[in-house]
């Protein structure tokens, strides 16, 4: 009687952990954001398990039913299409309900896009804020305004066709000289981590058709201050 949260690769299939494989082999059923995507992964791993759909459009309705099944004795694993469930993916509601109902929850460590993006950026990673996807319209400007004084490194998920628009908007709020790193296609063949000021990174991507998956890591205000202090010394 338990819920496992099982991270899956964000591009490179070799990033599945031995423990993730063993847990997926041991559970009664797998809850999947997309049963076709997770079905292919399980097939690749030689695992055959009942797959149930658990995605953003049905999570409110299915949470109680799933928790009931676990309470009756089943052990389940939650996976998303890629990375760690509940990180900009469905999962939080189920974890919260399990905790409320006394169901044991265990999240395995494993792939997630923001950690390699943060570390690759070379920006301070002792303190950071994960912002996930910014709202597209309503609330976007307020969120950015609230980050203007942020001293910690900031991490954003963004789609490739919105990358340039986001970076240009960041210039308005954080200034063209703010350091940034755009990680594209992490763990995949064409992975790149483009570092520089916001303006330099905009100039790099402007002539290109941006494709693939993107994480933006933006320096916090303190980092800029330290840089100025250094010049002043
Ligand atoms: N649960 C996932 C995690 O743990 O990172 C995130 C899922 S969210 C729906 C998908 C977003 O994660 C993408 O739009 C992108 O911002 C980021 N992402 C996922 N895989 C990535 C990769 N290989 N390279 C860069 N960013 C990635």
mmCIF file of C-alpha atoms and ligand atoms in Angstrom:
data_model
loop_
_atom_site.group_PDB
_atom_site.id
_atom_site.type_symbol
_atom_site.label_atom_id
_atom_site.label_comp_id
_atom_site.label_asym_id
_atom_site.label_seq_id
_atom_site.Cartn_x
_atom_site.Cartn_y
_atom_site.Cartn_z
ATOM 1 C CA UNK A 1 0.000 0.000 0.000
ATOM 2 C CA UNK A 2 2.121 2.848 -1.296
ATOM 3 C CA UNK A 3 2.518 5.472 -3.994
ATOM 4 C CA UNK A 4 5.892 5.772 -5.696
ATOM 5 C CA UNK A 5 6.739 8.878 -7.695
ATOM 6 C CA UNK A 6 9.079 7.676 -10.422
ATOM 7 C CA UNK A 7 11.155 10.094 -12.518
ATOM 8 C CA UNK A 8 11.775 9.062 -16.138
ATOM 9 C CA UNK A 9 14.398 10.261 -18.664
ATOM 10 C CA UNK A 10 14.139 13.771 -20.161
ATOM 11 C CA UNK A 11 15.735 12.640 -23.421
ATOM 12 C CA UNK A 12 18.438 10.075 -22.830
ATOM 13 C CA UNK A 13 16.968 6.659 -22.003
ATOM 14 C CA UNK A 14 20.145 5.712 -20.121
ATOM 15 C CA UNK A 15 19.111 8.144 -17.386
ATOM 16 C CA UNK A 16 16.497 5.776 -15.944
ATOM 17 C CA UNK A 17 17.785 4.576 -12.571
ATOM 18 C CA UNK A 18 18.122 0.931 -11.517
ATOM 19 C CA UNK A 19 15.758 1.640 -8.646
ATOM 20 C CA UNK A 20 13.168 3.198 -10.972
ATOM 21 C CA UNK A 21 13.252 0.001 -13.061
ATOM 22 C CA UNK A 22 12.900 -2.197 -9.971
ATOM 23 C CA UNK A 23 10.014 -0.130 -8.597
ATOM 24 C CA UNK A 24 8.208 -0.180 -11.956
ATOM 25 C CA UNK A 25 8.652 -3.978 -12.008
ATOM 26 C CA UNK A 26 7.304 -4.335 -8.472
ATOM 27 C CA UNK A 27 4.135 -2.200 -8.508
ATOM 28 C CA UNK A 28 0.578 -3.382 -9.224
ATOM 29 C CA UNK A 29 -0.112 -0.571 -11.691
ATOM 30 C CA UNK A 30 1.457 2.486 -13.276
ATOM 31 C CA UNK A 31 -0.328 5.840 -13.425
ATOM 32 C CA UNK A 32 0.796 7.660 -16.555
ATOM 33 C CA UNK A 33 0.380 11.163 -17.917
ATOM 34 C CA UNK A 34 0.275 9.658 -21.420
ATOM 35 C CA UNK A 35 -0.220 5.898 -21.528
ATOM 36 C CA UNK A 36 1.303 5.667 -25.030
ATOM 37 C CA UNK A 37 4.532 7.473 -24.056
ATOM 38 C CA UNK A 38 4.922 5.509 -20.816
ATOM 39 C CA UNK A 39 3.820 2.306 -22.567
ATOM 40 C CA UNK A 40 6.773 2.682 -24.974
ATOM 41 C CA UNK A 41 9.183 3.289 -22.077
ATOM 42 C CA UNK A 42 7.914 0.222 -20.183
ATOM 43 C CA UNK A 43 8.183 -1.849 -23.364
ATOM 44 C CA UNK A 44 11.762 -0.617 -23.859
ATOM 45 C CA UNK A 45 12.502 -1.735 -20.264
ATOM 46 C CA UNK A 46 10.799 -5.104 -20.818
ATOM 47 C CA UNK A 47 8.138 -4.338 -18.189
ATOM 48 C CA UNK A 48 4.474 -5.180 -18.605
ATOM 49 C CA UNK A 49 2.078 -3.509 -16.130
ATOM 50 C CA UNK A 50 -1.506 -2.220 -16.193
ATOM 51 C CA UNK A 51 -1.348 1.457 -17.179
ATOM 52 C CA UNK A 52 -3.935 3.973 -15.976
ATOM 53 C CA UNK A 53 -4.297 7.458 -17.309
ATOM 54 C CA UNK A 54 -3.499 10.281 -14.875
ATOM 55 C CA UNK A 55 -3.166 13.679 -16.508
ATOM 56 C CA UNK A 56 -3.903 17.330 -15.938
ATOM 57 C CA UNK A 57 -7.423 17.020 -17.412
ATOM 58 C CA UNK A 58 -8.592 14.189 -15.181
ATOM 59 C CA UNK A 59 -6.485 14.525 -12.046
ATOM 60 C CA UNK A 60 -9.203 16.221 -9.961
ATOM 61 C CA UNK A 61 -11.746 13.462 -10.775
ATOM 62 C CA UNK A 62 -9.375 10.506 -10.426
ATOM 63 C CA UNK A 63 -7.455 11.381 -7.254
ATOM 64 C CA UNK A 64 -10.048 9.945 -4.823
ATOM 65 C CA UNK A 65 -10.483 6.746 -6.868
ATOM 66 C CA UNK A 66 -6.735 6.147 -7.021
ATOM 67 C CA UNK A 67 -6.231 6.786 -3.293
ATOM 68 C CA UNK A 68 -9.104 4.337 -2.547
ATOM 69 C CA UNK A 69 -7.385 1.641 -4.585
ATOM 70 C CA UNK A 70 -4.079 2.222 -2.783
ATOM 71 C CA UNK A 71 -5.869 2.145 0.594
ATOM 72 C CA UNK A 72 -7.349 -1.242 -0.395
ATOM 73 C CA UNK A 73 -3.828 -2.603 -0.757
ATOM 74 C CA UNK A 74 -2.469 -1.752 -4.215
ATOM 75 C CA UNK A 75 0.965 -0.227 -4.731
ATOM 76 C CA UNK A 76 1.197 2.217 -7.607
ATOM 77 C CA UNK A 77 3.835 4.229 -9.441
ATOM 78 C CA UNK A 78 3.173 7.652 -10.916
ATOM 79 C CA UNK A 79 5.184 8.636 -13.986
ATOM 80 C CA UNK A 80 4.942 11.641 -16.288
ATOM 81 C CA UNK A 81 5.993 11.938 -19.934
ATOM 82 C CA UNK A 82 9.483 13.030 -18.907
ATOM 83 C CA UNK A 83 11.343 14.004 -15.762
ATOM 84 C CA UNK A 84 9.966 14.093 -12.250
ATOM 85 C CA UNK A 85 6.175 13.978 -11.844
ATOM 86 C CA UNK A 86 4.712 17.011 -10.006
ATOM 87 C CA UNK A 87 7.496 19.277 -11.323
ATOM 88 C CA UNK A 88 5.534 21.314 -13.903
ATOM 89 C CA UNK A 89 3.617 18.066 -14.411
ATOM 90 C CA UNK A 90 0.617 16.346 -12.781
ATOM 91 C CA UNK A 91 1.260 14.807 -9.373
ATOM 92 C CA UNK A 92 0.904 17.386 -6.628
ATOM 93 C CA UNK A 93 -2.831 16.793 -6.062
ATOM 94 C CA UNK A 94 -2.327 13.047 -5.751
ATOM 95 C CA UNK A 95 0.610 13.376 -3.363
ATOM 96 C CA UNK A 96 -1.359 15.810 -1.191
ATOM 97 C CA UNK A 97 -4.388 13.514 -1.063
ATOM 98 C CA UNK A 98 -2.246 10.452 -0.259
ATOM 99 C CA UNK A 99 -0.638 12.314 2.646
ATOM 100 C CA UNK A 100 -4.082 13.440 3.832
ATOM 101 C CA UNK A 101 -5.388 9.849 3.746
ATOM 102 C CA UNK A 102 -2.325 8.364 5.446
ATOM 103 C CA UNK A 103 -0.934 6.700 2.319
ATOM 104 C CA UNK A 104 2.837 6.325 2.244
ATOM 105 C CA UNK A 105 4.435 8.325 -0.608
ATOM 106 C CA UNK A 106 7.991 7.882 -1.812
ATOM 107 C CA UNK A 107 9.570 10.015 -4.523
ATOM 108 C CA UNK A 108 12.597 8.430 -6.149
ATOM 109 C CA UNK A 109 15.456 10.766 -7.067
ATOM 110 C CA UNK A 110 16.026 10.946 -10.807
ATOM 111 C CA UNK A 111 15.860 12.981 -14.004
ATOM 112 C CA UNK A 112 14.458 16.494 -13.999
ATOM 113 C CA UNK A 113 15.365 19.292 -16.408
ATOM 114 C CA UNK A 114 15.974 22.146 -14.000
ATOM 115 C CA UNK A 115 18.864 20.641 -12.010
ATOM 116 C CA UNK A 116 21.277 20.048 -14.937
ATOM 117 C CA UNK A 117 20.232 23.421 -16.432
ATOM 118 C CA UNK A 118 21.038 25.199 -13.170
ATOM 119 C CA UNK A 119 24.371 23.459 -12.660
ATOM 120 C CA UNK A 120 25.433 23.832 -16.331
ATOM 121 C CA UNK A 121 24.697 27.576 -16.176
ATOM 122 C CA UNK A 122 27.610 28.278 -13.851
ATOM 123 C CA UNK A 123 25.353 30.707 -11.986
ATOM 124 C CA UNK A 124 25.116 30.415 -8.194
ATOM 125 C CA UNK A 125 23.186 27.291 -7.254
ATOM 126 C CA UNK A 126 23.413 27.587 -3.469
ATOM 127 C CA UNK A 127 20.107 29.467 -3.535
ATOM 128 C CA UNK A 128 17.667 29.501 -6.435
ATOM 129 C CA UNK A 129 14.004 29.866 -7.252
ATOM 130 C CA UNK A 130 12.172 27.525 -9.614
ATOM 131 C CA UNK A 131 9.514 29.505 -11.470
ATOM 132 C CA UNK A 132 8.366 26.787 -13.896
ATOM 133 C CA UNK A 133 6.274 28.089 -16.817
ATOM 134 C CA UNK A 134 5.290 31.750 -16.567
ATOM 135 C CA UNK A 135 1.609 32.381 -17.328
ATOM 136 C CA UNK A 136 1.181 33.268 -21.015
ATOM 137 C CA UNK A 137 -1.085 36.251 -20.501
ATOM 138 C CA UNK A 138 -2.907 37.042 -17.254
ATOM 139 C CA UNK A 139 -0.534 37.412 -14.311
ATOM 140 C CA UNK A 140 2.664 37.239 -16.380
ATOM 141 C CA UNK A 141 3.685 40.846 -15.846
ATOM 142 C CA UNK A 142 2.926 40.690 -12.105
ATOM 143 C CA UNK A 143 5.068 37.561 -11.783
ATOM 144 C CA UNK A 144 7.964 39.265 -13.580
ATOM 145 C CA UNK A 145 7.527 42.477 -11.598
ATOM 146 C CA UNK A 146 7.723 40.452 -8.375
ATOM 147 C CA UNK A 147 11.041 38.991 -9.544
ATOM 148 C CA UNK A 148 12.748 42.300 -10.283
ATOM 149 C CA UNK A 149 14.481 42.406 -6.875
ATOM 150 C CA UNK A 150 15.067 38.629 -6.710
ATOM 151 C CA UNK A 151 18.629 37.895 -5.598
ATOM 152 C CA UNK A 152 18.559 34.145 -6.141
ATOM 153 C CA UNK A 153 19.171 32.491 -9.498
ATOM 154 C CA UNK A 154 15.835 32.073 -11.306
ATOM 155 C CA UNK A 155 14.797 29.052 -13.361
ATOM 156 C CA UNK A 156 12.047 29.113 -16.003
ATOM 157 C CA UNK A 157 10.625 26.465 -18.292
ATOM 158 C CA UNK A 158 9.741 27.818 -21.724
ATOM 159 C CA UNK A 159 8.581 26.516 -25.077
ATOM 160 C CA UNK A 160 10.955 27.025 -28.048
ATOM 161 C CA UNK A 161 8.619 29.285 -30.016
ATOM 162 C CA UNK A 162 8.254 31.634 -27.034
ATOM 163 C CA UNK A 163 11.959 31.728 -26.112
ATOM 164 C CA UNK A 164 12.884 34.984 -27.862
ATOM 165 C CA UNK A 165 9.752 36.760 -26.698
ATOM 166 C CA UNK A 166 10.522 35.714 -23.103
ATOM 167 C CA UNK A 167 14.164 36.839 -23.308
ATOM 168 C CA UNK A 168 13.117 40.197 -24.799
ATOM 169 C CA UNK A 169 10.613 40.637 -22.002
ATOM 170 C CA UNK A 170 13.332 39.763 -19.447
ATOM 171 C CA UNK A 171 15.418 42.645 -20.863
ATOM 172 C CA UNK A 172 12.580 45.031 -19.953
ATOM 173 C CA UNK A 173 12.472 43.800 -16.351
ATOM 174 C CA UNK A 174 16.085 42.785 -15.607
ATOM 175 C CA UNK A 175 18.176 44.790 -18.097
ATOM 176 C CA UNK A 176 20.074 43.680 -21.211
ATOM 177 C CA UNK A 177 23.284 42.994 -19.240
ATOM 178 C CA UNK A 178 21.818 40.388 -16.880
ATOM 179 C CA UNK A 179 23.584 37.014 -17.211
ATOM 180 C CA UNK A 180 21.515 34.120 -18.520
ATOM 181 C CA UNK A 181 21.960 30.544 -19.685
ATOM 182 C CA UNK A 182 19.560 28.851 -22.091
ATOM 183 C CA UNK A 183 19.739 25.060 -21.931
ATOM 184 C CA UNK A 184 18.263 23.360 -24.964
ATOM 185 C CA UNK A 185 17.673 19.635 -25.495
ATOM 186 C CA UNK A 186 19.369 18.563 -22.256
ATOM 187 C CA UNK A 187 20.726 14.997 -22.293
ATOM 188 C CA UNK A 188 19.983 14.694 -26.048
ATOM 189 C CA UNK A 189 22.373 14.602 -29.035
ATOM 190 C CA UNK A 190 21.986 18.311 -29.832
ATOM 191 C CA UNK A 191 22.186 19.579 -26.243
ATOM 192 C CA UNK A 192 23.462 23.133 -25.963
ATOM 193 C CA UNK A 193 23.912 25.539 -23.062
ATOM 194 C CA UNK A 194 24.138 29.093 -24.377
ATOM 195 C CA UNK A 195 25.559 31.553 -21.851
ATOM 196 C CA UNK A 196 25.981 35.309 -21.896
ATOM 197 C CA UNK A 197 24.111 38.522 -21.232
ATOM 198 C CA UNK A 198 20.434 38.579 -22.152
ATOM 199 C CA UNK A 199 21.335 40.646 -25.232
ATOM 200 C CA UNK A 200 24.098 38.245 -26.335
ATOM 201 C CA UNK A 201 21.822 35.237 -26.000
ATOM 202 C CA UNK A 202 19.019 37.037 -27.874
ATOM 203 C CA UNK A 203 21.495 37.820 -30.681
ATOM 204 C CA UNK A 204 22.562 34.157 -30.783
ATOM 205 C CA UNK A 205 19.032 32.785 -31.128
ATOM 206 C CA UNK A 206 17.515 35.552 -33.317
ATOM 207 C CA UNK A 207 18.710 34.192 -36.696
ATOM 208 C CA UNK A 208 17.774 30.601 -35.754
ATOM 209 C CA UNK A 209 14.562 28.622 -35.766
ATOM 210 C CA UNK A 210 14.496 27.550 -32.134
ATOM 211 C CA UNK A 211 13.481 23.925 -31.690
ATOM 212 C CA UNK A 212 13.464 21.440 -28.828
ATOM 213 C CA UNK A 213 12.958 21.801 -25.111
ATOM 214 C CA UNK A 214 14.201 24.825 -23.211
ATOM 215 C CA UNK A 215 15.174 25.855 -19.686
ATOM 216 C CA UNK A 216 16.145 29.479 -18.995
ATOM 217 C CA UNK A 217 18.418 30.124 -16.002
ATOM 218 C CA UNK A 218 18.678 33.805 -15.116
ATOM 219 C CA UNK A 219 21.144 35.395 -12.699
ATOM 220 C CA UNK A 220 19.679 36.987 -9.612
ATOM 221 C CA UNK A 221 20.193 40.620 -8.715
ATOM 222 C CA UNK A 222 22.872 39.836 -6.095
ATOM 223 C CA UNK A 223 25.077 38.274 -8.748
ATOM 224 C CA UNK A 224 25.021 41.550 -10.688
ATOM 225 C CA UNK A 225 25.831 43.487 -7.543
ATOM 226 C CA UNK A 226 28.822 41.247 -6.765
ATOM 227 C CA UNK A 227 30.060 41.779 -10.317
ATOM 228 C CA UNK A 228 29.881 45.571 -9.904
ATOM 229 C CA UNK A 229 31.574 45.337 -6.478
ATOM 230 C CA UNK A 230 34.429 43.425 -8.102
ATOM 231 C CA UNK A 231 34.947 46.157 -10.672
ATOM 232 C CA UNK A 232 34.820 48.808 -7.962
ATOM 233 C CA UNK A 233 37.476 47.085 -5.769
HETATM 234 N N1 LIG B 1 8.588 17.059 -15.110
HETATM 235 C C1 LIG B 1 9.582 17.649 -15.954
HETATM 236 C C2 LIG B 1 10.869 17.876 -15.146
HETATM 237 O O1 LIG B 1 11.027 17.213 -14.101
HETATM 238 O O2 LIG B 1 11.708 18.664 -15.539
HETATM 239 C C3 LIG B 1 9.090 18.910 -16.612
HETATM 240 C C4 LIG B 1 7.883 18.698 -17.476
HETATM 241 S S1 LIG B 1 7.339 20.149 -18.279
HETATM 242 C C5 LIG B 1 5.783 19.653 -18.904
HETATM 243 C C6 LIG B 1 8.288 20.173 -19.759
HETATM 244 C C7 LIG B 1 9.328 21.289 -19.776
HETATM 245 O O3 LIG B 1 10.494 20.869 -19.079
HETATM 246 C C8 LIG B 1 9.827 21.657 -21.175
HETATM 247 O O4 LIG B 1 8.969 22.579 -21.812
HETATM 248 C C9 LIG B 1 11.173 22.273 -20.855
HETATM 249 O O5 LIG B 1 11.014 23.584 -20.373
HETATM 250 C C10 LIG B 1 11.640 21.366 -19.706
HETATM 251 N N2 LIG B 1 12.390 20.216 -20.257
HETATM 252 C C11 LIG B 1 12.015 18.932 -20.239
HETATM 253 N N3 LIG B 1 12.964 18.164 -20.834
HETATM 254 C C12 LIG B 1 13.946 18.995 -21.233
HETATM 255 C C13 LIG B 1 15.184 18.819 -21.920
HETATM 256 N N4 LIG B 1 15.594 17.621 -22.326
HETATM 257 N N5 LIG B 1 15.941 19.913 -22.169
HETATM 258 C C14 LIG B 1 15.548 21.145 -21.764
HETATM 259 N N6 LIG B 1 14.388 21.361 -21.128
HETATM 260 C C15 LIG B 1 13.598 20.312 -20.869
#
